[in-house]
Coordinates of C-alpha atoms and ligand atoms in Angstrom, one line a residue:
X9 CA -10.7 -18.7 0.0
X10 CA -7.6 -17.9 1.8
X11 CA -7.4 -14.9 4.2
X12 CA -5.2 -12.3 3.5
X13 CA -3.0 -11.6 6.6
X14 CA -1.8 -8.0 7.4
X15 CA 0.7 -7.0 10.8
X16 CA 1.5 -3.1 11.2
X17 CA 3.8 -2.0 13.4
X18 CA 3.6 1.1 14.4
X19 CA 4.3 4.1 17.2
X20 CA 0.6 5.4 16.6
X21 CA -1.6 2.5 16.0
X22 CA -4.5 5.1 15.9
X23 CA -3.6 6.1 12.4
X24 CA -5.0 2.6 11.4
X25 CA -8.8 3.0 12.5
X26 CA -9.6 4.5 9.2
X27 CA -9.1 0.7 7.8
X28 CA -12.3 -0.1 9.8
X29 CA -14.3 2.3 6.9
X30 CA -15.2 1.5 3.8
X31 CA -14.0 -1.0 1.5
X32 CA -11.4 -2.5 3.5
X33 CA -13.6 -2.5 6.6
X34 CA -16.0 -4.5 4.5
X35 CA -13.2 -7.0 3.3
X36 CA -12.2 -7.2 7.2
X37 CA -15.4 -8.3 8.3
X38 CA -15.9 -10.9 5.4
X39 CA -12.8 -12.2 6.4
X40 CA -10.9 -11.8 3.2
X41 CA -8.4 -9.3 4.7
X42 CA -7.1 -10.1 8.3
X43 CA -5.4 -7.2 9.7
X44 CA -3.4 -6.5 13.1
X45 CA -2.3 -3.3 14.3
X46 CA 0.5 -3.7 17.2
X47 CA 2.2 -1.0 19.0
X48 CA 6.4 -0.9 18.9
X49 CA 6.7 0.5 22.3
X50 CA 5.3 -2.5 23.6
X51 CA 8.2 -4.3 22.5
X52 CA 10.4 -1.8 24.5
X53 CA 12.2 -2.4 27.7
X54 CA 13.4 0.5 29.4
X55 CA 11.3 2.6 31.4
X56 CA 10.4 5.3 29.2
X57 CA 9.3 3.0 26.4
X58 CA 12.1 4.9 24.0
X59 CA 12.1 3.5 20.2
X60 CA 14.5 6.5 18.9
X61 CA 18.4 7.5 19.2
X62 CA 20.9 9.6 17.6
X63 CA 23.1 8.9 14.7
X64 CA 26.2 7.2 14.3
X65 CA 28.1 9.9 12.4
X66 CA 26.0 12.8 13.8
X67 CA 23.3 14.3 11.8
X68 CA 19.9 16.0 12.1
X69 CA 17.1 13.9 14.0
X70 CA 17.0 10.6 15.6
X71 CA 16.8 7.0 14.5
X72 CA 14.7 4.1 15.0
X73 CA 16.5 2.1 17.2
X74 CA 17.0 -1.5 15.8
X75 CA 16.4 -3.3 19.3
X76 CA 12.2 -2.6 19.5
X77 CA 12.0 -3.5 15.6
X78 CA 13.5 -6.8 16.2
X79 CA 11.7 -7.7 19.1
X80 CA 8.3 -6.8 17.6
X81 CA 9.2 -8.4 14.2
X82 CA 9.9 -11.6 15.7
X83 CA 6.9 -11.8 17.9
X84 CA 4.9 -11.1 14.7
X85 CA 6.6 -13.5 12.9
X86 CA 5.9 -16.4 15.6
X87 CA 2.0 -15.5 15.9
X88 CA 1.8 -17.6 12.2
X89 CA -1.5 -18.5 11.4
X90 CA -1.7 -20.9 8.6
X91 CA 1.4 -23.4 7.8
X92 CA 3.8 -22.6 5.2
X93 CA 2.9 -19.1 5.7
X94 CA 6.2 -16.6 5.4
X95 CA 5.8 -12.8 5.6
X96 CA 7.2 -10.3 3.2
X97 CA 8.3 -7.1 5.1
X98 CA 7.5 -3.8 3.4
X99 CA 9.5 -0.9 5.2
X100 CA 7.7 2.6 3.6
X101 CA 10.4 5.0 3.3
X102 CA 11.1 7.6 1.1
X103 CA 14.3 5.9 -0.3
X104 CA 12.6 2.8 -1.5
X105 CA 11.8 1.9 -4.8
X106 CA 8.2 4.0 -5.9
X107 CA 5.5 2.1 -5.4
X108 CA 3.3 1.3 -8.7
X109 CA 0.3 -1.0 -9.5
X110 CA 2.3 -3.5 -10.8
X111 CA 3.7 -3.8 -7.0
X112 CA 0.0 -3.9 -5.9
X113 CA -0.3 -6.6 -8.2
X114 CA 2.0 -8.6 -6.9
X115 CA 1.2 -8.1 -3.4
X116 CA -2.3 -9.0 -3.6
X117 CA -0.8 -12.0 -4.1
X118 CA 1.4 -12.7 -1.4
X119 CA -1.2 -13.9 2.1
X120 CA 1.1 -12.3 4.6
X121 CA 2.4 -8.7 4.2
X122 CA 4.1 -6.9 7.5
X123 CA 4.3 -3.1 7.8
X124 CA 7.1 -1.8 9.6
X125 CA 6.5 2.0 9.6
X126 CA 9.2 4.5 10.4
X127 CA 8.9 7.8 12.1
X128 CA 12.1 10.0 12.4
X129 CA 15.0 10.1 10.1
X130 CA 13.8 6.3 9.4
X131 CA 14.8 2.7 11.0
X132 CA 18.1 1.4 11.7
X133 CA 19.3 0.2 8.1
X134 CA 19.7 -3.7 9.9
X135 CA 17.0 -4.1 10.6
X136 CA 16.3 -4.0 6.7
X137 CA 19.8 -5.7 6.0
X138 CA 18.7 -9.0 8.9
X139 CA 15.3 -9.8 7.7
X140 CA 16.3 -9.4 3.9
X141 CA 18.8 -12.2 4.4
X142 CA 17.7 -15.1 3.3
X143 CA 20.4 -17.2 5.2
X144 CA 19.3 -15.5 8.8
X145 CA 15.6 -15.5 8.1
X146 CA 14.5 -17.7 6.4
X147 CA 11.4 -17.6 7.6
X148 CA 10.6 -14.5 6.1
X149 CA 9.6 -13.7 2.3
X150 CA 12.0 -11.0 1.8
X151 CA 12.0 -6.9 2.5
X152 CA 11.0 -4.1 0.3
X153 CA 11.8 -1.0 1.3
X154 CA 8.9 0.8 -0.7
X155 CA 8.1 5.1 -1.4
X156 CA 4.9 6.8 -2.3
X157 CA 7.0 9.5 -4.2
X158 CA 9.5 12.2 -4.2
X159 CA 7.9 14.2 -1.5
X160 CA 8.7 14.0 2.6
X161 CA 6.0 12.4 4.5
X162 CA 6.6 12.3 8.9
X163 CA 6.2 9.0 8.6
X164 CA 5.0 5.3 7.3
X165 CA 1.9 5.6 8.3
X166 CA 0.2 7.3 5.7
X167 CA 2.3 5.4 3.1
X168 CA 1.0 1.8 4.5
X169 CA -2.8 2.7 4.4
X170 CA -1.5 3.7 0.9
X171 CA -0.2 0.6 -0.4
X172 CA -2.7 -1.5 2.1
X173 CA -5.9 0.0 0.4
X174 CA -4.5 -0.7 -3.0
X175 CA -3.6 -4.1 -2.4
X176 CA -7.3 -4.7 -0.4
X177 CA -9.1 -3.5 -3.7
X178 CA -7.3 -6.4 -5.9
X179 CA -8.0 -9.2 -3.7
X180 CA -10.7 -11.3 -5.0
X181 CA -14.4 -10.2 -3.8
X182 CA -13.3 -6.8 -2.5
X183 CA -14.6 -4.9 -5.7
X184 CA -17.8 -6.1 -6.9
X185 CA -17.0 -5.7 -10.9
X186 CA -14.1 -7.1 -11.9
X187 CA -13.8 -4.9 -14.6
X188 CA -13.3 -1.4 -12.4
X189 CA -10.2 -3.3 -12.1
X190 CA -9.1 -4.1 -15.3
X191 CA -10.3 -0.8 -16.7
X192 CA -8.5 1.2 -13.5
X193 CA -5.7 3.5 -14.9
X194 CA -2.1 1.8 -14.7
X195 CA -3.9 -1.9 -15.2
X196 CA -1.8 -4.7 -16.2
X197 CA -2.2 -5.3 -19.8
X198 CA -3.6 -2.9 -22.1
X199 CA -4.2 -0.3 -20.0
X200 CA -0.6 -0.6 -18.6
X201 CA 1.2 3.1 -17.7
X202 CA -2.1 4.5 -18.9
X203 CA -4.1 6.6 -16.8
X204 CA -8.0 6.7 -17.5
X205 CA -9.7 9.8 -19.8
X206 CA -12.5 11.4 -18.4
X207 CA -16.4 9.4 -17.4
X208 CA -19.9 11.0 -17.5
X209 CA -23.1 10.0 -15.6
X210 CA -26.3 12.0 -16.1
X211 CA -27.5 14.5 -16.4
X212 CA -26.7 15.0 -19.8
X213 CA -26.3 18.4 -20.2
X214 CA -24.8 20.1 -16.8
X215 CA -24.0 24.0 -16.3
X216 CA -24.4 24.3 -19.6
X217 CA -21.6 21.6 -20.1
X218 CA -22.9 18.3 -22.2
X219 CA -21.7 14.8 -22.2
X220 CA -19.6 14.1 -25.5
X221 CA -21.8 12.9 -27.8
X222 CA -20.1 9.5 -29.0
X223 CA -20.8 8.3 -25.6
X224 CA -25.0 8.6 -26.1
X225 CA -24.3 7.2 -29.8
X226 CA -25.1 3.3 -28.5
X227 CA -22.0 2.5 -30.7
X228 CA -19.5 0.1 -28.6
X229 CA -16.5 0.0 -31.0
X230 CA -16.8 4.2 -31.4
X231 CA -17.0 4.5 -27.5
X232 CA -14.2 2.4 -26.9
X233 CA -12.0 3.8 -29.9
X234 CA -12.7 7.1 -28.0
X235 CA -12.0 6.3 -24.5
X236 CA -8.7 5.1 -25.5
X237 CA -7.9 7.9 -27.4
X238 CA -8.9 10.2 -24.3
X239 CA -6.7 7.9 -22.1
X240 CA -3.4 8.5 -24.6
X241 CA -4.5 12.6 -24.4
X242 CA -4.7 12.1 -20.8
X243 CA -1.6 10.5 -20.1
X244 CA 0.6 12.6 -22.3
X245 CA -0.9 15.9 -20.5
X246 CA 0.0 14.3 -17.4
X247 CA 3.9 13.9 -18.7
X248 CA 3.5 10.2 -17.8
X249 CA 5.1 8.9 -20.8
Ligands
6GU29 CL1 6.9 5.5 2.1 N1 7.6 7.4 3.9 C1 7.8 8.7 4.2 N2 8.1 8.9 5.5 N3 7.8 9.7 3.3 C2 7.5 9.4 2.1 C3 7.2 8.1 1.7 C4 7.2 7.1 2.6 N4 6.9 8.1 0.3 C5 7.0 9.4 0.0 N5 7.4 10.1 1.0

């Protein structure tokens, strides 16, 4: 098994205790998922440990400045664990390409993700333009500059527990059943751009309301004929398609 290896940078590494809960804690102390938190002000050198600036051009709010980033990206990038290992830096901003499942997907695949997360008006756009050049680092996988929707958040934090959880959840031996994975809504596959209809457990009848009764028939073929259809209702009251 091969360790999946997660950096975070970040001006509040205290978001990131939550990852200690649950099903990523679990996967953390199994040693599937391996996951540092490191604080960008600790990358700083001037006195007051400043990370921000104004624009160039003027504007509302301040910037990250590019100076902290780079230091902190290339002292992750030298603490490589395993050889042949090259990180793929995912910058969560709300101008980045939305994230879906099939980005999950792929991710789950990759063993070494960095988060850079923003605050402010964002990060210097070089720092996204250096580490996404192939010819100047090599030694890094690429950037994707990555957004949870079209809605404001104050920053990446939120966003990479976001994409961070649903990566954990695909690794292998992070959800016992595999197929809670391949039945999830927006699967690969069949389920693909679907989201899932509605699931029962007992009792059977509840405030007066009753589980349908094709799912107490026994019959497989009716059951799954009718979760599908329920997953097509679903998805086209949810405008998804
Ligand atoms: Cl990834 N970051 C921020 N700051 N806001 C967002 C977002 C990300 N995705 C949606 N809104």
């Amino acid at each position: 098994m091969t360790t999946t290896r997660i950096d975070v940078i970040t001006i509040f590494p205290d978001y990131f205790a939550p990852l200690q809960l649950s099903l990523v804690g679990k996967a953390m102390t199994e040693g599937i998922i391996d996951i540092r938190v490191h604080d960008l002000r600790d990358h700083t050198t001037d006195r007051h440990r400043s990370v921000d600036d104004t624009p160039y051009g003027g504007g509302p709010g301040m910037l990250m400045s590019p100076e902290p980033w780079g230091m902190a990206l290339d002292a992750v990038r030298s603490a490589q664990q395993a050889p042949n290992q090259r990180p793929l830096l995912i910058i969560p901003t709300p101008s980045g390409e939305p994230l879906t499942q099939e980005l999950a997907h792929r991710w789950a695949e990759t063993d070494w993700l960095v988060f850079a997360c923003g605050r402010y008006e964002g990060i210097d756009a070089r720092v996204a333009q250096y580490y996404g050049d192939a010819k100047v680092c090599p030694d890094w996988a690429g950037v994707r500059e990555v957004s949870l929707g079209n809605y404001v958040l104050a920053g990446g934090e939120v966003a990479a527990l976001v994409i961070i959880e649903a990566v954990s959840r695909l690794l292998p031996g992070v959800v016992s059943n595999a197929d809670s994975i391949t039945d999830d809504s927006f699967a690969l596959g069949a389920m693909a751009d679907l989201v899932e209809g509605p699931s029962f457990t007992r009792p059977r009848t509840w405030r007066g309301l009753e589980v349908p009764e094709v799912l107490v028939s026994g019959n497989h073929e009716r059951i799954a004929a009718w979760r599908a259809e329920q997953a097509q209702i679903r998805t086209q009251s949810r405008h998804l398609r």
